[in-house]
Amino acid sequence: MFEPVIAPSGTLLGLLQRGRGDGTLHALTAPRAEALAALDHCVLRDPRHDWQVENRSLYYARLYLDLGGELDAIEAHLFSAEDVLEADECRTGLALAVLGHLASYGRRDALQLLRRYAASGTNWAWALDELALRDDDAGLRALAAPVLARFPADPEGEAELAAAVRDAFEPRPWRLWADDPRESIASRVRAAQEAGCFDRWQRQLRPQGPRPGWSVQAVFDWAQQGIERGAALHVPAARCLTAVAGPEDRAEIVEAARSGGDGARSTALRYLADSNDPDALELIEDAVSTGSALVVDAALDAFERMCSLAAVDRARGWARRPDALGAAAGRMLACRGGAQDSDLVLEALREAVRGEGPDAPTLWTLVDGAGRLGIACAAPVLRHVYRETASSHLRGRAARALAATDPSFASGFAVECLWDCEESTREIAARHAETGDARVVERLRRLAADPAEEAEVQTAVRSRIGPDMPAV
């Protein structure tokens, strides 16, 4: 999949792509056709950089409900010829998740689309998972025959069926089908369930990796073999060293951290940092200067995990370095520094935004640190990150930091955050938004009554709702 193209933050499309609360508020006042076109664009071209940590489906589903939006564009997207040519689940995953939420709100057209797609679409397993949470038993049983027909009745097809049953995110449909009155259905599913359990048991009997009695060198060799296969194993390898290595092995580990191959060096650095070895900080500094990209990343990660006073003190000395180690030092101070480190954290935050923009990965930690330390001078930078970042997860962190640093948050961004796509951001807003705004009161009551809302949000909402709340 291509990286999404994100529109400017001041446009309706840009707001909706980011999942901002202002996107919903602007869409509800924009011409309906324009709002629906922007909404369809977002759902059919997933704007998230990382769908595993960013939410959009409930946000978009609620907007379809508020706008009374039709599902013709989603239907055309799901059943286009591209569905056969492009099997990547990212092409249809967001649309299917939106349909799932709409089905839970009682939209029968969404439920019917999910059923049709589960029966004939390429990404059928995702649709089936959505239906497992929302459809009734009769609707799920009707899908048994078309789903099983995807798997030929030969050894290869049965193996694929067993893998599908074993890896299913929601097991409810398969359990229903295992008890289906049609013996041809039930027997295949039960056999697939048994084969999946047997396969899992066999894999447990054939574990790959370290064995009792391994030497330090054997652990290093295993880490290097992982690199050659394209898998970074230095983190589990470092844990293995904890069980394998003794005091007599320290010299060998220190030498590996200084001049070993990439696998051994990364493993040794992680082990020495986790054990607060007195030479760890010098070895990390040397690795950042002389190591490969993989070793540098491992060294920085190992350094940022360190919790000792010596590591924090060293971070104060490294924080102004114009390299990756200086950036890591800034992040460490954001996590573990004290009030005396506020200027260094603020400088690192400003430099990250200037140098890498509002979506820089380093900002996640620095934004949290600005909030933790209560750096009031960071509020303008945090507001910029909030407005411009394409990551709804980072925006939520910025909102949390603003709640701790910006006196205007409660009457400003907290209001729009009640409509944000991230439940954690809505929770922050529910705790801080000023109820003098009639929109806030109405929104809090709607969230409290919405069965699709997360429990944490509703708990925060109910802590604000009382007899003294203004009437809408």
XYZ file of C-alpha atoms in Angstrom:
472
model
C 0.000 0.000 0.000
C 1.143 3.532 -0.761
C 1.649 6.085 1.991
C -1.528 8.167 2.354
C -1.561 11.716 1.037
C -2.830 13.965 3.834
C -4.555 17.227 2.920
C -3.702 20.474 4.760
C -5.019 20.670 8.297
C -7.179 23.707 7.528
C -9.344 21.842 4.989
C -12.372 19.695 5.693
C -10.675 16.674 4.101
C -7.508 17.250 6.117
C -9.465 17.460 9.373
C -11.384 14.264 8.624
C -8.264 12.401 7.572
C -6.653 13.304 10.880
C -9.749 12.248 12.822
C -9.975 15.598 14.592
C -13.116 16.611 16.417
C -13.204 19.764 14.330
C -13.600 17.529 11.287
C -16.996 16.343 12.500
C -18.048 19.832 13.572
C -17.087 21.315 10.193
C -18.691 18.456 8.250
C -22.000 18.998 10.009
C -22.063 22.651 8.899
C -20.654 22.136 5.392
C -22.821 21.382 2.336
C -23.933 17.768 2.753
C -22.622 16.595 -0.632
C -19.193 18.077 0.082
C -19.055 16.514 3.540
C -20.080 13.073 2.264
C -17.534 13.235 -0.571
C -14.748 13.981 1.924
C -15.998 11.233 4.243
C -16.098 8.657 1.442
C -12.592 9.671 0.403
C -11.296 8.920 3.919
C -13.043 5.571 4.257
C -12.045 4.308 0.818
C -8.435 5.550 1.069
C -7.376 4.790 4.620
C -5.483 7.907 5.816
C -3.767 6.263 8.785
C -0.021 5.755 8.806
C -0.420 2.913 11.328
C -3.851 1.308 11.561
C -2.759 -0.767 14.562
C -2.544 2.242 16.899
C -4.900 4.756 15.267
C -8.694 4.636 15.383
C -10.997 5.951 12.680
C -13.842 3.478 12.133
C -16.190 4.598 14.935
C -15.437 8.258 14.140
C -16.396 7.804 10.477
C -19.408 5.612 11.279
C -20.827 8.238 13.615
C -20.431 10.857 10.907
C -22.252 8.668 8.379
C -25.097 8.472 10.892
C -25.131 12.218 11.569
C -25.125 13.019 7.849
C -27.578 10.260 6.922
C -24.946 9.069 4.459
C -25.599 6.373 1.866
C -23.246 3.436 1.463
C -23.124 3.323 -2.340
C -19.475 4.388 -2.520
C -18.425 1.766 0.047
C -20.368 -0.908 -1.822
C -18.697 -0.003 -5.119
C -15.297 -0.056 -3.429
C -15.800 -3.467 -1.834
C -17.138 -5.207 -4.914
C -14.911 -3.599 -7.552
C -12.586 -5.638 -9.764
C -9.693 -4.303 -7.687
C -10.866 -6.486 -4.824
C -9.653 -9.520 -6.755
C -6.445 -7.902 -7.981
C -5.403 -6.290 -4.671
C -5.604 -8.792 -1.824
C -4.052 -6.538 0.822
C -6.555 -6.268 3.671
C -5.589 -2.617 4.177
C -7.549 -1.748 1.027
C -10.871 -2.749 2.555
C -10.237 -3.092 6.300
C -11.336 0.410 7.288
C -14.486 0.252 5.162
C -15.441 -3.097 6.720
C -14.826 -1.777 10.239
C -17.019 1.253 9.520
C -19.768 -1.060 8.286
C -19.418 -3.075 11.476
C -20.048 -0.016 13.641
C -22.962 1.066 11.451
C -24.457 -2.405 11.799
C -24.190 -2.130 15.587
C -26.135 1.156 15.350
C -28.929 -0.684 13.525
C -28.093 0.112 9.892
C -29.462 -2.941 8.054
C -27.837 -1.867 4.792
C -24.430 -2.078 6.468
C -25.203 -5.532 7.849
C -26.288 -6.779 4.424
C -23.111 -5.427 2.803
C -20.979 -7.239 5.391
C -22.834 -10.491 4.754
C -22.410 -10.170 0.986
C -18.744 -9.381 1.278
C -18.083 -12.221 3.738
C -19.629 -14.588 1.205
C -17.762 -13.357 -1.867
C -15.073 -10.779 -1.033
C -11.324 -11.260 -0.883
C -10.966 -9.901 2.650
C -13.806 -12.148 3.838
C -12.151 -13.023 7.168
C -12.266 -9.381 8.323
C -15.929 -9.107 7.361
C -16.654 -12.352 9.206
C -14.975 -11.000 12.349
C -17.169 -7.894 12.169
C -20.265 -10.057 11.789
C -19.192 -12.313 14.652
C -19.657 -9.333 16.975
C -22.923 -8.041 15.498
C -24.884 -10.632 13.525
C -27.357 -13.147 14.896
C -26.871 -16.921 14.781
C -29.094 -17.351 11.736
C -27.133 -14.787 9.741
C -23.837 -16.449 10.603
C -25.087 -19.958 9.846
C -26.155 -18.808 6.374
C -22.512 -17.957 5.644
C -21.144 -21.397 6.476
C -21.564 -22.888 2.997
C -20.095 -19.963 0.978
C -17.138 -19.588 3.357
C -16.292 -23.304 3.356
C -16.637 -23.383 -0.426
C -13.516 -21.212 -0.566
C -11.467 -24.211 0.573
C -11.163 -27.162 -1.852
C -11.904 -30.588 -0.396
C -8.344 -31.797 -0.901
C -5.376 -31.983 1.504
C -4.139 -28.505 0.582
C -7.585 -26.969 0.975
C -8.165 -28.692 4.302
C -4.808 -27.397 5.553
C -5.783 -23.858 4.528
C -9.139 -24.272 6.290
C -7.413 -25.470 9.469
C -5.119 -22.420 9.378
C -8.116 -20.093 8.887
C -9.921 -21.617 11.875
C -6.795 -21.560 14.023
C -5.974 -17.918 13.227
C -9.526 -16.518 13.361
C -9.706 -13.378 15.480
C -13.326 -14.082 16.469
C -14.079 -17.807 16.938
C -17.862 -17.504 17.282
C -18.805 -18.346 13.641
C -16.584 -21.426 13.596
C -18.042 -22.695 16.875
C -21.550 -22.268 15.456
C -20.590 -24.086 12.284
C -19.011 -26.951 14.248
C -22.521 -27.642 15.625
C -24.297 -27.098 12.311
C -27.089 -29.641 11.652
C -25.644 -30.202 8.171
C -23.085 -32.928 8.699
C -21.054 -31.865 5.663
C -20.508 -28.470 7.301
C -20.015 -29.578 10.892
C -17.613 -32.417 10.128
C -15.273 -30.209 8.067
C -15.161 -27.488 10.696
C -14.592 -29.926 13.568
C -11.794 -31.591 11.625
C -10.241 -28.183 10.942
C -10.463 -27.257 14.633
C -8.729 -30.503 15.631
C -6.034 -30.033 12.978
C -5.386 -26.483 14.171
C -4.997 -27.591 17.781
C -2.662 -30.414 16.700
C -0.566 -28.002 14.623
C -0.251 -25.626 17.573
C 0.814 -28.527 19.796
C 3.422 -29.664 17.258
C 4.890 -26.171 17.036
C 5.213 -26.094 20.809
C 7.129 -29.371 20.653
C 9.529 -27.961 18.054
C 10.570 -24.610 19.524
C 13.176 -22.619 17.656
C 15.865 -20.772 19.531
C 18.021 -21.125 22.644
C 18.237 -24.345 24.602
C 19.366 -25.019 28.184
C 23.121 -25.285 28.330
C 23.837 -22.817 25.541
C 27.041 -20.818 25.850
C 27.391 -17.051 25.530
C 28.855 -17.530 22.063
C 25.918 -19.726 21.037
C 23.523 -16.922 21.986
C 25.562 -14.452 19.938
C 25.520 -16.846 16.973
C 21.737 -17.179 17.232
C 21.326 -13.399 17.199
C 23.533 -13.162 14.100
C 21.561 -15.888 12.337
C 18.429 -13.852 12.976
C 19.953 -10.825 11.228
C 20.877 -12.969 8.253
C 17.225 -14.093 8.038
C 15.994 -10.514 8.328
C 14.820 -10.840 11.952
C 16.247 -8.718 14.769
C 16.703 -11.104 17.704
C 19.045 -9.092 19.901
C 16.332 -8.303 22.459
C 15.360 -11.940 23.198
C 19.042 -12.876 22.873
C 19.886 -10.373 25.624
C 17.276 -11.998 27.845
C 18.894 -15.358 27.125
C 22.259 -13.972 28.206
C 20.717 -13.126 31.562
C 20.104 -16.841 32.112
C 23.305 -18.084 30.443
C 26.043 -15.637 31.414
C 27.955 -15.578 34.666
C 30.516 -13.167 36.133
C 33.279 -15.035 34.332
C 31.663 -14.175 30.946
C 31.677 -10.400 31.410
C 34.945 -9.827 29.554
C 33.658 -11.734 26.514
C 30.395 -9.765 26.514
C 32.168 -6.404 26.855
C 34.445 -7.297 23.954
C 31.425 -8.243 21.829
C 29.818 -4.904 22.669
C 32.983 -3.133 21.563
C 33.871 -4.966 18.354
C 31.577 -7.925 17.709
C 29.384 -8.561 14.691
C 26.060 -6.782 14.447
C 24.088 -9.525 16.185
C 26.586 -10.032 19.016
C 27.228 -6.322 19.473
C 23.534 -5.404 19.635
C 22.851 -8.254 22.051
C 25.779 -7.383 24.310
C 24.874 -3.688 24.436
C 21.310 -4.500 25.425
C 22.458 -6.966 28.098
C 25.013 -4.577 29.606
C 22.567 -1.662 29.626
C 19.822 -3.722 31.261
C 22.250 -4.891 33.964
C 23.594 -1.341 34.562
C 27.140 -2.416 33.818
C 29.631 0.361 34.648
C 31.013 0.286 31.080
C 27.625 0.351 29.347
C 27.416 4.104 28.750
C 30.891 4.363 27.176
C 30.181 1.333 24.986
C 26.874 2.852 23.861
C 28.558 6.135 22.964
C 31.216 4.271 20.982
C 28.602 2.136 19.213
C 26.699 5.224 18.070
C 29.913 6.599 16.555
C 31.254 3.428 14.930
C 28.426 0.925 14.542
C 26.175 0.012 11.635
C 22.643 1.420 11.442
C 21.304 -1.685 13.178
C 23.856 -1.406 15.997
C 23.182 2.317 16.416
C 19.445 1.679 16.769
C 20.081 -1.106 19.286
C 22.477 1.096 21.279
C 20.040 4.015 21.418
C 17.177 1.745 22.432
C 19.311 0.159 25.141
C 20.329 3.577 26.455
C 16.749 4.869 26.623
C 15.750 1.855 28.726
C 18.331 2.611 31.403
C 16.906 3.960 34.673
C 20.020 4.621 36.714
C 20.966 8.042 38.048
C 24.239 7.739 36.126
C 22.353 7.305 32.843
C 20.137 10.329 33.514
C 23.163 12.413 34.468
C 24.938 11.330 31.270
C 21.829 12.274 29.283
C 22.138 15.830 30.616
C 25.596 15.996 29.125
C 24.565 14.458 25.810
C 21.268 16.315 25.323
C 22.762 19.119 23.222
C 24.638 16.807 20.876
C 23.408 17.351 17.281
C 23.102 13.628 16.560
C 20.947 10.605 17.306
C 22.482 10.187 20.764
C 21.555 13.758 21.634
C 17.978 13.098 20.531
C 17.888 9.931 22.641
C 19.211 11.888 25.612
C 16.388 14.392 25.210
C 13.862 11.573 25.220
C 15.419 10.049 28.332
C 15.147 13.364 30.168
C 11.549 13.675 29.011
C 10.830 10.314 30.641
C 13.073 10.406 33.715
C 14.382 13.926 34.149
C 13.350 16.397 36.797
C 12.190 20.000 36.810
C 15.793 21.120 36.276
C 15.713 19.417 32.870
C 12.712 21.342 31.534
C 14.823 23.629 29.344
C 16.625 20.680 27.747
C 13.369 18.869 27.045
C 11.786 22.014 25.612
C 14.812 22.572 23.389
C 14.649 18.961 22.165
C 10.922 19.335 21.459
C 11.398 22.522 19.457
C 14.348 21.092 17.536
C 12.416 17.939 16.627
C 9.507 19.954 15.237
C 11.839 22.290 13.322
C 13.982 19.515 11.937
C 11.570 16.632 11.360
C 8.096 18.154 11.356
C 4.963 17.430 13.404
C 4.961 13.692 12.682
C 8.475 12.862 13.883
C 8.486 9.600 15.910
C 10.665 11.229 18.580
C 7.812 13.619 19.394
C 5.767 10.932 21.117
C 8.171 10.808 24.047
C 9.012 14.512 24.055
C 5.359 15.566 24.054
C 4.684 13.254 26.983
C 7.685 14.703 28.780
C 6.502 18.275 28.275
C 3.223 17.348 29.932
C 4.848 15.332 32.710
C 7.166 18.199 33.613
C 4.408 20.810 33.202
C 6.465 22.980 30.835
C 4.143 25.932 30.275
C 6.441 27.445 27.625
C 5.904 24.309 25.516
C 2.203 25.080 24.965
C 2.675 26.893 21.594
C 4.707 23.978 20.193
C 2.227 21.462 21.563
C -0.648 23.351 19.945
C 1.217 23.226 16.619
C 1.750 19.481 16.933
C -1.913 19.024 17.874
C -3.120 20.884 14.775
C -0.686 19.549 12.195
C 0.177 15.940 13.014
C -1.415 13.274 10.847
C -1.193 10.791 13.738
C -4.298 10.759 15.893
C -2.326 8.915 18.561
C 0.285 11.691 18.755
C -2.493 14.295 18.745
C -3.978 12.581 21.794
C -0.645 12.775 23.562
C -0.451 16.465 22.663
C -3.929 16.986 24.100
C -2.891 15.313 27.344
C 0.201 17.505 27.545
C -1.832 20.639 26.803
C -4.221 19.753 29.617
C -1.215 19.971 31.948
C 0.440 23.060 30.446
C -2.136 25.280 28.708
C -4.753 27.148 30.798
C -6.859 27.702 27.665
C -7.170 23.976 26.913
C -10.450 23.488 28.784
C -12.266 26.126 26.746
C -10.348 25.512 23.529
C -9.092 22.227 22.142
C -10.830 20.187 24.862
C -14.190 21.061 23.322
C -13.388 19.668 19.892
C -11.649 16.667 21.492
C -15.073 15.406 22.586
C -15.590 14.454 18.917
C -12.062 13.077 18.383
C -11.499 9.668 16.790
C -9.383 8.373 19.707
C -11.207 7.227 22.807
C -8.289 8.240 25.042
C -8.523 11.786 23.651
C -12.281 11.870 24.210
C -11.653 10.749 27.778
C -9.235 13.649 28.367
C -11.796 16.043 26.911
C -14.587 14.621 29.046
C -12.535 15.362 32.152
C -11.486 18.899 31.187
C -13.927 20.534 28.751
C -15.755 23.507 30.250
C -19.474 22.846 30.534
C -20.374 26.486 30.022
C -20.450 25.675 26.302
C -23.846 24.203 25.374
C -22.179 21.930 22.809
C -20.151 20.345 25.582
C -23.179 19.520 27.709
C -25.053 18.028 24.788
C -22.049 15.986 23.677
C -21.349 14.642 27.151
C -24.918 13.411 27.456
C -24.782 11.814 24.026
C -21.543 9.993 24.842
C -22.998 8.778 28.125
C -25.938 7.217 26.277
C -23.998 5.775 23.320
C -23.616 1.978 23.666
C -20.661 2.009 21.280
C -18.640 4.387 23.462
C -15.720 2.994 25.445
C -16.244 2.383 29.153
C -13.366 4.670 30.166
C -14.911 7.570 28.265
C -18.325 6.987 29.786
C -16.818 6.832 33.271
C -15.145 10.201 32.674
C -18.382 11.632 31.272
C -20.455 10.484 34.230
C -17.976 12.050 36.623
C -18.926 15.394 35.037
C -22.673 14.904 34.768
C -24.574 15.969 37.842
C -27.603 17.922 38.992
C -25.684 21.179 38.682
C -24.835 20.671 35.007
C -26.418 23.374 32.854
C -29.444 22.384 30.807
C -29.004 22.083 27.066
